[in-house]
Amino acid sequence: MACIKRKKTVEVRIGEIGIGADNPIRVQAMTNTDTADLEATAKQVAALAKAGSELVRVTVNTKEAAQVVPAMVKRVRDMGYSVPIIGDFHYNGHILLSEYPETAKLLDKYRINPGNVGTGKRRDENFLKIVELAVRYEKPVRIGVNWGSLDHELLTQLMDENARALKPKEAREVTLDAMVESAVRSADLAEKHGLPHNRITLSAKLSGVQDLVDAYRSLSRRCDYPLHLGLTEAGMGTKGIVASTAALAILLQEGIGDTIRISLTPAPGGDRSEEVRVGQQILQSLEIRAFNPQVSACPGCGRTTSTFFQEMAHEIQEYLKAQMPIWKKEYHGIEEMKVAVMGCVVNGPGESKHAHIGISLPGTGEEPKAPVFMDGKLYTTLKGNGIVQEFIKILNDYINSHYGRKEVVKI
């Protein structure tokens, strides 16, 4: 894994896992079901956990949602998942957590948006009511500032002060200052009213890449709380994935960030777990963490007019994906394996040598044979119509001989 020096933050414990300090950067996700629908929400929490989400956040916005949280949490636990479940509160969190104490007890963490807990005197009163409950039930809190719901009173105050300055800043800079100030002031207020320093996480989410980078750089200089990264309202498909990757890669490379979430808008009926896989791939591409074996495959060109290598790369990738739930339980270090499926002689042998195991298929006009490399050395050469299955067998043999089996603990 890459040696990126992370900014030192305190450790916050959430359920059975820790964030910040020397803990891995955690991937988290959020459900998009109506939380009042117990079955649908429990099913999606379980699916996200199965996909690898290490924390799952659920909306708690109505009395009906708050009422079913205990049963939903129990259902998830009965399904065998211990993933920490976070309650996301806006506007009425102080009311719901007060009226439904079992929900307050069973949630592993609360998320508060200081921009919409109330206005004027009510803002601090409502905010501190949630803090009081977090202290009572010993729950950590994420104070999550969003630019779309930024505290307008604070923003107005900073804008007025800026207007009187000898060298006024641009409105964008003042807005970013307000984001950071809102998070830091709220954390200070929470600590003054009993919430321990090591139970606070901060975030300051925006939808612009450069804005997000600047805000988190500033926030990381101001505090040692763990920081949750995410481009809010990232968007759909390619746009959402690329924008999130562009923003988070910069910050993670600079050692900023302790948890991440990729806020993708799913296609109608789409798989919510995609945001988990994208988050994992960002961390793995930066060589920060390993989650799954990686398949390198060339993009194809005029030398590869046959689609065979594309089909083979896809088949190998799908095979690895299907086997990983089993392999993770059986083998140590399998997540770091690199596989290459290449399409012609130009880069095929070289790329295959750099992988743990790789195959270089023949391009257009090349001799119909496919050399297989293991740990940089030629292992064998395959020919004929059964190349895919032969390569998968070699791949399985490689895993059995190169990755130690985990001991099975008998109870």
GROMACS .gro file of C-alpha atoms in nm:
model
  411
    1MET     CA    1   0.000   0.000   0.000
    2ALA     CA    2   0.106   0.358  -0.066
    3CYS     CA    3   0.286   0.545   0.211
    4ILE     CA    4   0.063   0.852   0.242
    5LYS     CA    5   0.112   1.039   0.567
    6ARG     CA    6  -0.231   1.110   0.710
    7LYS     CA    7  -0.298   1.413   0.923
    8LYS     CA    8  -0.316   1.298   1.282
    9THR     CA    9  -0.667   1.300   1.426
   10VAL     CA   10  -0.823   1.164   1.744
   11GLU     CA   11  -0.991   0.824   1.742
   12VAL     CA   12  -1.370   0.813   1.755
   13ARG     CA   13  -1.535   0.478   1.832
   14ILE     CA   14  -1.859   0.400   1.649
   15GLY     CA   15  -2.012   0.072   1.749
   16GLU     CA   16  -1.743  -0.190   1.703
   17ILE     CA   17  -1.514   0.014   1.476
   18GLY     CA   18  -1.291   0.317   1.508
   19ILE     CA   19  -1.233   0.610   1.276
   20GLY     CA   20  -0.946   0.857   1.275
   21ALA     CA   21  -0.607   0.804   1.441
   22ASP     CA   22  -0.443   0.490   1.299
   23ASN     CA   23  -0.767   0.327   1.181
   24PRO     CA   24  -0.818   0.261   0.810
   25ILE     CA   25  -1.005   0.522   0.609
   26ARG     CA   26  -1.361   0.392   0.629
   27VAL     CA   27  -1.607   0.364   0.341
   28GLN     CA   28  -1.964   0.447   0.432
   29ALA     CA   29  -2.298   0.475   0.252
   30MET     CA   30  -2.653   0.593   0.308
   31THR     CA   31  -2.986   0.426   0.240
   32ASN     CA   32  -3.243   0.586   0.010
   33THR     CA   33  -3.543   0.389   0.132
   34ASP     CA   34  -3.826   0.537   0.336
   35THR     CA   35  -3.694   0.448   0.682
   36ALA     CA   36  -4.053   0.396   0.800
   37ASP     CA   37  -4.052   0.095   0.565
   38LEU     CA   38  -3.879  -0.140   0.805
   39GLU     CA   39  -3.828  -0.431   0.566
   40ALA     CA   40  -3.696  -0.225   0.275
   41THR     CA   41  -3.459  -0.028   0.498
   42ALA     CA   42  -3.323  -0.333   0.682
   43LYS     CA   43  -3.271  -0.509   0.350
   44GLN     CA   44  -3.080  -0.214   0.204
   45VAL     CA   45  -2.866  -0.165   0.516
   46ALA     CA   46  -2.772  -0.533   0.491
   47ALA     CA   47  -2.698  -0.503   0.117
   48LEU     CA   48  -2.472  -0.202   0.175
   49ALA     CA   49  -2.293  -0.381   0.457
   50LYS     CA   50  -2.250  -0.689   0.240
   51ALA     CA   51  -2.101  -0.470  -0.035
   52GLY     CA   52  -1.843  -0.345   0.215
   53SER     CA   53  -1.992  -0.032   0.370
   54GLU     CA   54  -1.837  -0.002   0.715
   55LEU     CA   55  -2.093   0.251   0.838
   56VAL     CA   56  -2.449   0.296   0.712
   57ARG     CA   57  -2.656   0.611   0.760
   58VAL     CA   58  -3.036   0.618   0.756
   59THR     CA   59  -3.272   0.913   0.739
   60VAL     CA   60  -3.474   0.973   1.056
   61ASN     CA   61  -3.711   1.249   0.954
   62THR     CA   62  -4.056   1.154   1.082
   63LYS     CA   63  -4.216   1.001   1.388
   64GLU     CA   64  -4.296   0.692   1.182
   65ALA     CA   65  -3.928   0.656   1.086
   66ALA     CA   66  -3.807   0.709   1.442
   67GLN     CA   67  -4.061   0.458   1.570
   68VAL     CA   68  -3.938   0.170   1.352
   69VAL     CA   69  -3.564   0.224   1.399
   70PRO     CA   70  -3.532  -0.020   1.693
   71ALA     CA   71  -3.707  -0.298   1.501
   72MET     CA   72  -3.506  -0.216   1.188
   73VAL     CA   73  -3.178  -0.234   1.379
   74LYS     CA   74  -3.280  -0.567   1.533
   75ARG     CA   75  -3.371  -0.703   1.189
   76VAL     CA   76  -3.029  -0.607   1.054
   77ARG     CA   77  -2.855  -0.769   1.350
   78ASP     CA   78  -3.067  -1.084   1.311
   79MET     CA   79  -2.950  -1.098   0.948
   80GLY     CA   80  -2.594  -1.123   1.079
   81TYR     CA   81  -2.467  -0.770   1.018
   82SER     CA   82  -2.305  -0.568   1.297
   83VAL     CA   83  -2.242  -0.258   1.080
   84PRO     CA   84  -2.284   0.066   1.283
   85ILE     CA   85  -2.609   0.243   1.192
   86ILE     CA   86  -2.613   0.623   1.199
   87GLY     CA   87  -2.923   0.840   1.232
   88ASP     CA   88  -2.935   1.140   0.998
   89PHE     CA   89  -3.128   1.427   1.155
   90HIS     CA   90  -3.247   1.759   1.012
   91TYR     CA   91  -3.491   2.016   1.154
   92ASN     CA   92  -3.661   1.793   1.413
   93GLY     CA   93  -3.385   1.567   1.544
   94HIS     CA   94  -3.411   1.713   1.895
   95ILE     CA   95  -3.780   1.619   1.904
   96LEU     CA   96  -3.750   1.270   1.758
   97LEU     CA   97  -3.456   1.165   1.974
   98SER     CA   98  -3.635   1.292   2.285
   99GLU     CA   99  -3.967   1.124   2.206
  100TYR     CA  100  -3.817   0.791   2.101
  101PRO     CA  101  -3.550   0.702   2.358
  102GLU     CA  102  -3.507   0.345   2.226
  103THR     CA  103  -3.410   0.492   1.889
  104ALA     CA  104  -3.167   0.726   2.061
  105LYS     CA  105  -3.015   0.429   2.247
  106LEU     CA  106  -2.989   0.189   1.954
  107LEU     CA  107  -2.844   0.419   1.689
  108ASP     CA  108  -2.465   0.403   1.692
  109LYS     CA  109  -2.414   0.768   1.600
  110TYR     CA  110  -2.609   1.088   1.530
  111ARG     CA  111  -2.551   1.321   1.238
  112ILE     CA  112  -2.652   1.686   1.299
  113ASN     CA  113  -2.665   1.963   1.041
  114PRO     CA  114  -2.606   2.288   1.234
  115GLY     CA  115  -2.756   2.488   0.947
  116ASN     CA  116  -3.108   2.360   0.993
  117VAL     CA  117  -3.160   2.275   1.360
  118GLY     CA  118  -3.335   2.608   1.409
  119THR     CA  119  -3.286   2.984   1.390
  120GLY     CA  120  -3.183   3.246   1.642
  121LYS     CA  121  -3.200   3.130   2.003
  122ARG     CA  122  -3.374   2.808   1.896
  123ARG     CA  123  -3.074   2.699   1.693
  124ASP     CA  124  -2.846   2.654   1.993
  125GLU     CA  125  -3.125   2.515   2.211
  126ASN     CA  126  -3.218   2.247   1.959
  127PHE     CA  127  -2.856   2.166   1.880
  128LEU     CA  128  -2.771   2.130   2.248
  129LYS     CA  129  -3.073   1.907   2.309
  130ILE     CA  130  -2.925   1.655   2.066
  131VAL     CA  131  -2.584   1.698   2.228
  132GLU     CA  132  -2.741   1.634   2.569
  133LEU     CA  133  -2.890   1.308   2.443
  134ALA     CA  134  -2.562   1.206   2.281
  135VAL     CA  135  -2.389   1.261   2.615
  136ARG     CA  136  -2.658   1.070   2.803
  137TYR     CA  137  -2.641   0.768   2.574
  138GLU     CA  138  -2.266   0.796   2.509
  139LYS     CA  139  -2.307   0.838   2.134
  140PRO     CA  140  -2.061   0.999   1.892
  141VAL     CA  141  -2.187   1.280   1.670
  142ARG     CA  142  -2.099   1.400   1.322
  143ILE     CA  143  -2.149   1.771   1.283
  144GLY     CA  144  -2.213   1.790   0.911
  145VAL     CA  145  -2.222   2.129   0.740
  146ASN     CA  146  -2.365   2.147   0.387
  147TRP     CA  147  -2.336   2.448   0.163
  148GLY     CA  148  -2.699   2.406   0.053
  149SER     CA  149  -2.818   2.447   0.411
  150LEU     CA  150  -2.549   2.671   0.555
  151ASP     CA  151  -2.633   2.877   0.864
  152HIS     CA  152  -2.756   3.198   0.698
  153GLU     CA  153  -2.715   3.405   1.012
  154LEU     CA  154  -2.349   3.311   1.037
  155LEU     CA  155  -2.295   3.367   0.666
  156THR     CA  156  -2.459   3.710   0.684
  157GLN     CA  157  -2.242   3.800   0.983
  158LEU     CA  158  -1.922   3.705   0.800
  159MET     CA  159  -2.033   3.878   0.482
  160ASP     CA  160  -2.099   4.200   0.677
  161GLU     CA  161  -1.760   4.180   0.848
  162ASN     CA  162  -1.594   4.116   0.514
  163ALA     CA  163  -1.766   4.419   0.358
  164ARG     CA  164  -1.609   4.640   0.624
  165ALA     CA  165  -1.260   4.494   0.579
  166LEU     CA  166  -0.982   4.697   0.417
  167LYS     CA  167  -0.921   4.415   0.169
  168PRO     CA  168  -1.252   4.228   0.127
  169LYS     CA  169  -1.246   3.867   0.016
  170GLU     CA  170  -1.451   3.733  -0.272
  171ALA     CA  171  -1.794   3.598  -0.182
  172ARG     CA  172  -1.675   3.241  -0.252
  173GLU     CA  173  -1.399   3.269   0.008
  174VAL     CA  174  -1.636   3.406   0.269
  175THR     CA  175  -1.880   3.122   0.203
  176LEU     CA  176  -1.603   2.865   0.252
  177ASP     CA  177  -1.495   3.044   0.569
  178ALA     CA  178  -1.855   3.023   0.694
  179MET     CA  179  -1.866   2.650   0.623
  180VAL     CA  180  -1.555   2.585   0.828
  181GLU     CA  181  -1.654   2.830   1.101
  182SER     CA  182  -1.995   2.668   1.138
  183ALA     CA  183  -1.839   2.326   1.189
  184VAL     CA  184  -1.572   2.443   1.433
  185ARG     CA  185  -1.803   2.667   1.638
  186SER     CA  186  -2.061   2.389   1.665
  187ALA     CA  187  -1.796   2.144   1.784
  188ASP     CA  188  -1.674   2.393   2.044
  189LEU     CA  189  -2.030   2.446   2.166
  190ALA     CA  190  -2.088   2.071   2.189
  191GLU     CA  191  -1.770   2.020   2.392
  192LYS     CA  192  -1.857   2.303   2.630
  193HIS     CA  193  -2.182   2.119   2.703
  194GLY     CA  194  -2.025   1.784   2.780
  195LEU     CA  195  -1.971   1.601   2.452
  196PRO     CA  196  -1.619   1.453   2.472
  197HIS     CA  197  -1.363   1.563   2.215
  198ASN     CA  198  -1.321   1.203   2.098
  199ARG     CA  199  -1.688   1.164   2.009
  200ILE     CA  200  -1.698   1.434   1.742
  201THR     CA  201  -1.651   1.402   1.366
  202LEU     CA  202  -1.678   1.697   1.126
  203SER     CA  203  -1.769   1.741   0.762
  204ALA     CA  204  -1.811   2.040   0.532
  205LYS     CA  205  -1.964   1.921   0.208
  206LEU     CA  206  -2.000   2.116  -0.116
  207SER     CA  207  -2.080   2.010  -0.472
  208GLY     CA  208  -1.784   2.182  -0.644
  209VAL     CA  209  -1.452   2.000  -0.658
  210GLN     CA  210  -1.226   2.300  -0.597
  211ASP     CA  211  -1.459   2.439  -0.330
  212LEU     CA  212  -1.456   2.107  -0.145
  213VAL     CA  213  -1.077   2.081  -0.158
  214ASP     CA  214  -1.029   2.434  -0.025
  215ALA     CA  215  -1.286   2.389   0.252
  216TYR     CA  216  -1.132   2.066   0.382
  217ARG     CA  217  -0.779   2.199   0.365
  218SER     CA  218  -0.892   2.486   0.585
  219LEU     CA  219  -1.091   2.259   0.817
  220SER     CA  220  -0.799   2.019   0.863
  221ARG     CA  221  -0.580   2.310   0.973
  222ARG     CA  222  -0.834   2.416   1.234
  223CYS     CA  223  -0.892   2.092   1.424
  224ASP     CA  224  -0.787   1.735   1.497
  225TYR     CA  225  -1.135   1.582   1.476
  226PRO     CA  226  -1.175   1.297   1.224
  227LEU     CA  227  -1.306   1.435   0.895
  228HIS     CA  228  -1.575   1.275   0.680
  229LEU     CA  229  -1.520   1.346   0.310
  230GLY     CA  230  -1.778   1.357   0.036
  231LEU     CA  231  -1.883   1.566  -0.259
  232THR     CA  232  -2.247   1.640  -0.186
  233GLU     CA  233  -2.498   1.606  -0.469
  234ALA     CA  234  -2.223   1.448  -0.682
  235GLY     CA  235  -2.468   1.355  -0.958
  236MET     CA  236  -2.535   1.049  -1.170
  237GLY     CA  237  -2.314   0.800  -1.347
  238THR     CA  238  -1.986   0.912  -1.497
  239LYS     CA  239  -2.020   1.272  -1.379
  240GLY     CA  240  -2.076   1.176  -1.017
  241ILE     CA  241  -1.799   0.917  -1.014
  242VAL     CA  242  -1.541   1.139  -1.185
  243ALA     CA  243  -1.621   1.448  -0.980
  244SER     CA  244  -1.609   1.256  -0.652
  245THR     CA  245  -1.283   1.087  -0.749
  246ALA     CA  246  -1.124   1.417  -0.856
  247ALA     CA  247  -1.210   1.584  -0.524
  248LEU     CA  248  -1.136   1.301  -0.285
  249ALA     CA  249  -0.816   1.189  -0.456
  250ILE     CA  250  -0.659   1.532  -0.397
  251LEU     CA  251  -0.753   1.539  -0.029
  252LEU     CA  252  -0.667   1.177   0.042
  253GLN     CA  253  -0.329   1.220  -0.127
  254GLU     CA  254  -0.263   1.510   0.110
  255GLY     CA  255  -0.349   1.291   0.409
  256ILE     CA  256  -0.685   1.456   0.476
  257GLY     CA  257  -0.988   1.241   0.551
  258ASP     CA  258  -1.085   0.956   0.781
  259THR     CA  259  -1.414   0.838   0.629
  260ILE     CA  260  -1.558   0.880   0.280
  261ARG     CA  261  -1.895   0.857   0.111
  262ILE     CA  262  -1.964   0.878  -0.263
  263SER     CA  263  -2.302   1.051  -0.294
  264LEU     CA  264  -2.410   0.912  -0.629
  265THR     CA  265  -2.761   0.959  -0.766
  266PRO     CA  266  -2.858   0.606  -0.870
  267ALA     CA  267  -3.039   0.536  -1.194
  268PRO     CA  268  -3.408   0.445  -1.149
  269GLY     CA  269  -3.404   0.103  -0.988
  270GLY     CA  270  -3.025   0.117  -0.973
  271ASP     CA  271  -2.801  -0.056  -0.723
  272ARG     CA  272  -2.735   0.165  -0.420
  273SER     CA  273  -2.425  -0.042  -0.344
  274GLU     CA  274  -2.247   0.120  -0.639
  275GLU     CA  275  -2.144   0.408  -0.414
  276VAL     CA  276  -1.968   0.160  -0.187
  277ARG     CA  277  -1.777   0.000  -0.474
  278VAL     CA  278  -1.672   0.340  -0.611
  279GLY     CA  279  -1.547   0.448  -0.268
  280GLN     CA  280  -1.349   0.127  -0.232
  281GLN     CA  281  -1.202   0.164  -0.580
  282ILE     CA  282  -1.087   0.521  -0.507
  283LEU     CA  283  -0.899   0.401  -0.199
  284GLN     CA  284  -0.760   0.099  -0.381
  285SER     CA  285  -0.651   0.300  -0.686
  286LEU     CA  286  -0.462   0.535  -0.454
  287GLU     CA  287  -0.308   0.224  -0.291
  288ILE     CA  288  -0.444   0.329   0.047
  289ARG     CA  289  -0.648   0.014   0.109
  290ALA     CA  290  -0.711  -0.314  -0.071
  291PHE     CA  291  -1.059  -0.461  -0.109
  292ASN     CA  292  -1.056  -0.683  -0.417
  293PRO     CA  293  -0.806  -0.829  -0.665
  294GLN     CA  294  -0.746  -0.582  -0.947
  295VAL     CA  295  -0.770  -0.676  -1.316
  296SER     CA  296  -0.561  -0.475  -1.561
  297ALA     CA  297  -0.684  -0.490  -1.920
  298CYS     CA  298  -0.577  -0.290  -2.224
  299PRO     CA  299  -0.837  -0.063  -2.390
  300GLY     CA  300  -0.798  -0.223  -2.732
  301CYS     CA  301  -0.685  -0.075  -3.065
  302GLY     CA  302  -0.643  -0.174  -3.429
  303ARG     CA  303  -0.422  -0.461  -3.317
  304THR     CA  304  -0.711  -0.612  -3.121
  305THR     CA  305  -1.002  -0.617  -3.362
  306SER     CA  306  -1.124  -0.935  -3.196
  307THR     CA  307  -1.329  -0.874  -2.882
  308PHE     CA  308  -1.209  -1.199  -2.726
  309PHE     CA  309  -0.972  -1.032  -2.479
  310GLN     CA  310  -1.245  -0.787  -2.374
  311GLU     CA  311  -1.483  -1.073  -2.310
  312MET     CA  312  -1.214  -1.261  -2.123
  313ALA     CA  313  -1.124  -0.961  -1.907
  314HIS     CA  314  -1.491  -0.919  -1.821
  315GLU     CA  315  -1.531  -1.288  -1.745
  316ILE     CA  316  -1.224  -1.291  -1.520
  317GLN     CA  317  -1.340  -0.976  -1.339
  318GLU     CA  318  -1.685  -1.126  -1.278
  319TYR     CA  319  -1.530  -1.452  -1.163
  320LEU     CA  320  -1.312  -1.269  -0.912
  321LYS     CA  321  -1.611  -1.068  -0.788
  322ALA     CA  322  -1.818  -1.383  -0.740
  323GLN     CA  323  -1.540  -1.567  -0.558
  324MET     CA  324  -1.424  -1.287  -0.328
  325PRO     CA  325  -1.685  -1.341  -0.054
  326ILE     CA  326  -1.551  -1.697  -0.024
  327TRP     CA  327  -1.182  -1.616  -0.073
  328LYS     CA  328  -1.185  -1.336   0.187
  329LYS     CA  329  -1.287  -1.588   0.450
  330GLU     CA  330  -1.030  -1.847   0.336
  331TYR     CA  331  -0.714  -1.660   0.234
  332HIS     CA  332  -0.487  -1.394   0.382
  333GLY     CA  333  -0.394  -1.103   0.153
  334ILE     CA  334  -0.608  -1.208  -0.144
  335GLU     CA  335  -0.737  -0.849  -0.176
  336GLU     CA  336  -0.396  -0.732  -0.297
  337MET     CA  337  -0.364  -0.972  -0.590
  338LYS     CA  338  -0.315  -0.815  -0.934
  339VAL     CA  339  -0.429  -0.991  -1.251
  340ALA     CA  340  -0.356  -0.880  -1.609
  341VAL     CA  341  -0.559  -0.975  -1.917
  342MET     CA  342  -0.391  -0.816  -2.218
  343GLY     CA  343  -0.480  -0.810  -2.586
  344CYS     CA  344  -0.162  -0.813  -2.795
  345VAL     CA  345   0.219  -0.839  -2.796
  346VAL     CA  346   0.291  -0.464  -2.762
  347ASN     CA  347   0.227  -0.427  -2.386
  348GLY     CA  348   0.084  -0.769  -2.310
  349PRO     CA  349   0.393  -0.959  -2.192
  350GLY     CA  350   0.534  -0.657  -2.005
  351GLU     CA  351   0.209  -0.576  -1.825
  352SER     CA  352   0.153  -0.941  -1.744
  353LYS     CA  353   0.498  -0.963  -1.587
  354HIS     CA  354   0.413  -0.674  -1.354
  355ALA     CA  355   0.100  -0.853  -1.229
  356HIS     CA  356   0.098  -1.145  -0.988
  357ILE     CA  357  -0.054  -1.351  -1.268
  358GLY     CA  358  -0.128  -1.239  -1.622
  359ILE     CA  359  -0.208  -1.357  -1.969
  360SER     CA  360  -0.117  -1.194  -2.301
  361LEU     CA  361  -0.366  -1.287  -2.573
  362PRO     CA  362  -0.278  -1.280  -2.943
  363GLY     CA  363  -0.367  -0.966  -3.135
  364THR     CA  364  -0.479  -0.949  -3.499
  365GLY     CA  365  -0.235  -1.138  -3.720
  366GLU     CA  366  -0.030  -1.270  -3.428
  367GLU     CA  367   0.047  -1.635  -3.368
  368PRO     CA  368  -0.255  -1.793  -3.192
  369LYS     CA  369  -0.099  -1.853  -2.852
  370ALA     CA  370  -0.129  -1.689  -2.510
  371PRO     CA  371   0.167  -1.686  -2.272
  372VAL     CA  372   0.081  -1.690  -1.901
  373PHE     CA  373   0.312  -1.519  -1.652
  374MET     CA  374   0.340  -1.576  -1.277
  375ASP     CA  375   0.531  -1.332  -1.059
  376GLY     CA  376   0.716  -1.191  -1.358
  377LYS     CA  377   0.818  -1.521  -1.515
  378LEU     CA  378   0.672  -1.719  -1.805
  379TYR     CA  379   0.472  -2.007  -1.659
  380THR     CA  380   0.309  -2.168  -1.962
  381THR     CA  381   0.157  -2.092  -2.301
  382LEU     CA  382  -0.208  -2.164  -2.374
  383LYS     CA  383  -0.362  -2.245  -2.712
  384GLY     CA  384  -0.699  -2.347  -2.847
  385ASN     CA  385  -1.060  -2.267  -2.752
  386GLY     CA  386  -1.041  -2.340  -2.381
  387ILE     CA  387  -0.806  -2.058  -2.284
  388VAL     CA  388  -1.046  -1.889  -2.041
  389GLN     CA  389  -1.119  -2.200  -1.834
  390GLU     CA  390  -0.755  -2.308  -1.842
  391PHE     CA  391  -0.648  -1.964  -1.718
  392ILE     CA  392  -0.908  -1.970  -1.439
  393LYS     CA  393  -0.774  -2.310  -1.328
  394ILE     CA  394  -0.419  -2.170  -1.325
  395LEU     CA  395  -0.548  -1.868  -1.133
  396ASN     CA  396  -0.711  -2.093  -0.869
  397ASP     CA  397  -0.392  -2.298  -0.837
  398TYR     CA  398  -0.192  -1.976  -0.792
  399ILE     CA  399  -0.423  -1.859  -0.513
  400ASN     CA  400  -0.405  -2.194  -0.334
  401SER     CA  401  -0.025  -2.195  -0.346
  402HIS     CA  402   0.049  -1.826  -0.279
  403TYR     CA  403  -0.206  -1.711  -0.019
  404GLY     CA  404  -0.211  -1.865   0.326
  405ARG     CA  405  -0.535  -2.017   0.442
  406LYS     CA  406  -0.702  -1.865   0.745
  407GLU     CA  407  -0.756  -2.086   1.045
  408VAL     CA  408  -1.116  -2.189   1.104
  409VAL     CA  409  -1.211  -2.117   1.461
  410LYS     CA  410  -1.444  -2.384   1.597
  411ILE     CA  411  -1.696  -2.275   1.856
   0.00000   0.00000   0.00000
